[in-house]
Short mmCIF file of C-alpha atoms in Angstrom, two decimals:
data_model
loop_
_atom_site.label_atom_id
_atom_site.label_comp_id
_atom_site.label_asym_id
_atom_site.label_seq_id
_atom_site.Cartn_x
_atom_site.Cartn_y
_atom_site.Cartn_z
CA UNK S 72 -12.14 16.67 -16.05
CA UNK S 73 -9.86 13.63 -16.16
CA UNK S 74 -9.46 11.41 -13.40
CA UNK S 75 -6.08 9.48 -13.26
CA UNK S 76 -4.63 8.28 -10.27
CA UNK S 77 -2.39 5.04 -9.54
CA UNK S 78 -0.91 3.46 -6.71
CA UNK S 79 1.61 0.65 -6.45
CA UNK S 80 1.35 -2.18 -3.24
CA UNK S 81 5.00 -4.17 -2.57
CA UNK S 82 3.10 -7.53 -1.96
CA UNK S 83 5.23 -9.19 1.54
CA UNK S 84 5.94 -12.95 1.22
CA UNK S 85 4.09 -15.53 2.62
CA UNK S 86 4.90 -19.21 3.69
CA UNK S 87 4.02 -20.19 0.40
CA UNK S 88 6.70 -17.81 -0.60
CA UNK S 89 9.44 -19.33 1.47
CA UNK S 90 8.38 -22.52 0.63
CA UNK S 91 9.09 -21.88 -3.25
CA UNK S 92 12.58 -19.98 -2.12
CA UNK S 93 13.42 -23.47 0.40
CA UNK S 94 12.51 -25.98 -2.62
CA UNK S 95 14.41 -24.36 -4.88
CA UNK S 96 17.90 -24.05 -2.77
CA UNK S 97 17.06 -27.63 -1.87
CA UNK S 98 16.79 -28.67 -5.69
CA UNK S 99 19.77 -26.34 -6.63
CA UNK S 100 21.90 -27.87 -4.02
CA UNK S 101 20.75 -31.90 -4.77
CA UNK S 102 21.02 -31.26 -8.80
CA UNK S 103 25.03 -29.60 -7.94
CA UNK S 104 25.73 -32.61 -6.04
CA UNK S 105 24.62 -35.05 -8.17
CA UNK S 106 26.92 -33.15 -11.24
CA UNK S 107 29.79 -33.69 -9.08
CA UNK S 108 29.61 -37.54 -10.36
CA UNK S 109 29.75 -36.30 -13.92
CA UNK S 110 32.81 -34.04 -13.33
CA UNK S 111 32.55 -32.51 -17.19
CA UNK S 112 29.28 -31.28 -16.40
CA UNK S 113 29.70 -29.83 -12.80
CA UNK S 114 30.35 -26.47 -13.98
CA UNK S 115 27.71 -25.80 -16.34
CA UNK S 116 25.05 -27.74 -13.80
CA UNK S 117 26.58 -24.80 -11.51
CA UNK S 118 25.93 -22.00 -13.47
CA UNK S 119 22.49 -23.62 -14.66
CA UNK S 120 21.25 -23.90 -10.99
CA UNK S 121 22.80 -20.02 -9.64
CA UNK S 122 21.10 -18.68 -12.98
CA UNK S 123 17.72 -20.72 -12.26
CA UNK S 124 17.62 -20.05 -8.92
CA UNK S 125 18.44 -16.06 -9.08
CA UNK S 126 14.93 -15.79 -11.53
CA UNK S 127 13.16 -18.07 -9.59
CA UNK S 128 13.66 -16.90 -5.76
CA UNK S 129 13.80 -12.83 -7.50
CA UNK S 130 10.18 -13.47 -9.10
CA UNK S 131 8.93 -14.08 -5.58
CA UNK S 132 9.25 -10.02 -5.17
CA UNK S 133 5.73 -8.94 -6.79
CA UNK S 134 4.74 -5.42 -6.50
CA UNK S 135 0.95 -4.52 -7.91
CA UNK S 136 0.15 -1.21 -9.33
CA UNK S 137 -3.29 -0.07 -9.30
CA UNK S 138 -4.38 2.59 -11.76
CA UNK S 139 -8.03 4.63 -12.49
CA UNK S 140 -8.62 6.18 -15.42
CA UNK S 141 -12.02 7.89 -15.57
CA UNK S 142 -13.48 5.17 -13.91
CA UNK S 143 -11.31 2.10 -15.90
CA UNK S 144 -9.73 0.18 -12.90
CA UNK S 145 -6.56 -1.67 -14.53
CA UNK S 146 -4.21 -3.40 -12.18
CA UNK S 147 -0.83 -4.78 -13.34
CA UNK S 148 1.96 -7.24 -11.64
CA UNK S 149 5.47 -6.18 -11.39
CA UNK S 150 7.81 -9.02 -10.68
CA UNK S 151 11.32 -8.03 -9.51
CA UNK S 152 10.91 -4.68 -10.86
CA UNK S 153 12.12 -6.09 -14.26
CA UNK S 154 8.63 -7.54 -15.63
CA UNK S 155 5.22 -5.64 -16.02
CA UNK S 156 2.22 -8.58 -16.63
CA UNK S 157 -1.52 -7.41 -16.99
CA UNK S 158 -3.63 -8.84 -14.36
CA UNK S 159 -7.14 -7.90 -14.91
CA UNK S 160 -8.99 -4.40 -16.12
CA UNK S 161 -12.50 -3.33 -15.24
CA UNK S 162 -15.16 -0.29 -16.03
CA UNK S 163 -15.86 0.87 -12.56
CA UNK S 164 -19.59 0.21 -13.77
CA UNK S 165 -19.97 -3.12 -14.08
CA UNK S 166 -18.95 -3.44 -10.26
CA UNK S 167 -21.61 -5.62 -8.59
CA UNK S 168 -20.33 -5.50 -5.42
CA UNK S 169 -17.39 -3.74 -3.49
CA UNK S 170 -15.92 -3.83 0.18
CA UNK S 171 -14.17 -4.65 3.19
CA UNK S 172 -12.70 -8.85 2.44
CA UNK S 173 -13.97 -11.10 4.35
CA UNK S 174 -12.58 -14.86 4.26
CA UNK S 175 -15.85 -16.61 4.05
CA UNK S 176 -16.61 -14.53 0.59
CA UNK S 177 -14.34 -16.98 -1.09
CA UNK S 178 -16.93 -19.35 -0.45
CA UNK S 179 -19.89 -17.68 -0.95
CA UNK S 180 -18.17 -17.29 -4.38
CA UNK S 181 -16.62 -19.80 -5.84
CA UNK S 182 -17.68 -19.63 -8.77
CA UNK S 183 -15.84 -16.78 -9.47
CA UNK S 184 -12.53 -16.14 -11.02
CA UNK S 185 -9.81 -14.98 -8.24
CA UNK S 186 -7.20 -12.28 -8.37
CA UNK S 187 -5.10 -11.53 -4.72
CA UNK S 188 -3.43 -8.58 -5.65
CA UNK S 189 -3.18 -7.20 -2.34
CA UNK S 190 -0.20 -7.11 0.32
CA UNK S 191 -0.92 -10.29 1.93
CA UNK S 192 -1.88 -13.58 0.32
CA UNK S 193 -4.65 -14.05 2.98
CA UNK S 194 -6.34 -10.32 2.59
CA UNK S 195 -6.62 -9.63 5.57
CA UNK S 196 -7.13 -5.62 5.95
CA UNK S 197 -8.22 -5.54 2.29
CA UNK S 198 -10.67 -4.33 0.00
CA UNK S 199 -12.14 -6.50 -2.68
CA UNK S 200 -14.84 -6.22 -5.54
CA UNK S 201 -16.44 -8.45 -8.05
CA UNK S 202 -17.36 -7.44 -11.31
CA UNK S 203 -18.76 -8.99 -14.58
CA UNK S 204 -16.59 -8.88 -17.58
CA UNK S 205 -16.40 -10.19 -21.00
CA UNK S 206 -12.93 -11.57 -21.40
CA UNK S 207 -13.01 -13.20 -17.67
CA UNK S 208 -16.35 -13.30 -16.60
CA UNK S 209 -17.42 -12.95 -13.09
CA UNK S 210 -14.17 -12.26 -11.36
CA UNK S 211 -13.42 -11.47 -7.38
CA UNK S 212 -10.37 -9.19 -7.02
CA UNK S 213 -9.11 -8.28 -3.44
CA UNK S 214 -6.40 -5.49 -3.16
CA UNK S 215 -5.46 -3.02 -0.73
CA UNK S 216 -6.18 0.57 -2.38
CA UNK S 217 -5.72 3.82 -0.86
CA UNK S 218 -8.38 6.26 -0.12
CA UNK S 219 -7.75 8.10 -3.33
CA UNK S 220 -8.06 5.19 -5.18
CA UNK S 221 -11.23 4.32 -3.68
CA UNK S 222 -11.97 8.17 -4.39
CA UNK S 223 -11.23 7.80 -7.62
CA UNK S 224 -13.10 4.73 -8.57
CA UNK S 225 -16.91 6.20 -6.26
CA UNK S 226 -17.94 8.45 -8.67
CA UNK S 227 -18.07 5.98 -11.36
CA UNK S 228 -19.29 2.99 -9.50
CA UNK S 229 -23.05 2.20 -9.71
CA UNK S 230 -25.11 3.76 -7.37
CA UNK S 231 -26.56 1.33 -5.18
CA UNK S 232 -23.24 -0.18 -5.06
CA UNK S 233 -21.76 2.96 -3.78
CA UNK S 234 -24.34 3.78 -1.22
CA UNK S 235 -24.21 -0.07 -0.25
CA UNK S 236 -20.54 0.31 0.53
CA UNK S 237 -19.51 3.71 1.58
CA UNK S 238 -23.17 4.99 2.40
CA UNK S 239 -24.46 8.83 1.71
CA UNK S 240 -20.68 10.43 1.61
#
């Protein structure tokens, strides 16, 4: 039997978020102003900045869309609902390890390739795993998956990984 089963997280934005949104109405508005001394360009400077400013404060809405498909774990970044971008795939058995995040596993591995897909940019009440693959190598992914995601992804998940992290059930 087939196992398919997706889920898609609206990610919320974070003070880096509204920093990017600030900087770029503070930009917009110095780069209008400083058109207005070349009067033949203050129009198209205008419509330059409103265009540039629309993509760049709508790309700050990410949504992330998890999806299992007999025990491939692809997840995928959706930026203003207009853009789909691969983020990362896995086999759900070459998952080394996989939990509850904790902030101090950043350190612990650093060496690792990072991917926050998750709602918050800090993790917090998230789920991450690290696997070993050949295009990225050791990555760290934290994301926020509901139980039938996690449901989905057990059965296929090494054994001692799954006992380590859900226990007998």
């Amino acid at each position: 039997m087939d196992i398919f089963v997706e889920q898609i997280v609206k990610k919320r934005l974070g003070p880096k978020d509204y920093a990017i949104i600030t900087a770029t109405v503070f930009v917009g508005l110095v780069l209008i102003f400083l058109s207005l001394l070349i009067p033949a360009i203050t129009f198209l400077v205008l419509i330059g900045v409103c265009i540039g400013a629309y993509y760049l404060i709508t790309s700050r809405s990410l949504e992330f869309e998890y999806s299992v498909t007999n025990g491939d774990v692809t997840i995928d970044k959706i930026i203003n609902r207009r853009k789909r971008k691969h983020v990362i795939s896995v086999d759900a058995h070459e998952i080394e390890e996989i939990g509850k995040f904790q902030p101090d596993l950043l350190r612990r591995k650093s060496e690792y390739a990072k991917f926050f897909t998750s709602e918050y940019d800090d993790g917090r009440e998230s789920w991450y795993f690290c696997a070993r693959t050949s295009k990225k190598g050791n990555v760290l992914v934290v994301f926020d998956p509901e139980e039938k995601v996690l449901n989905a992804i057990k059965p296929f998940l090494p054994r001692q990984v799954a006992f380590v992290a859900f226990g007998r059930h």
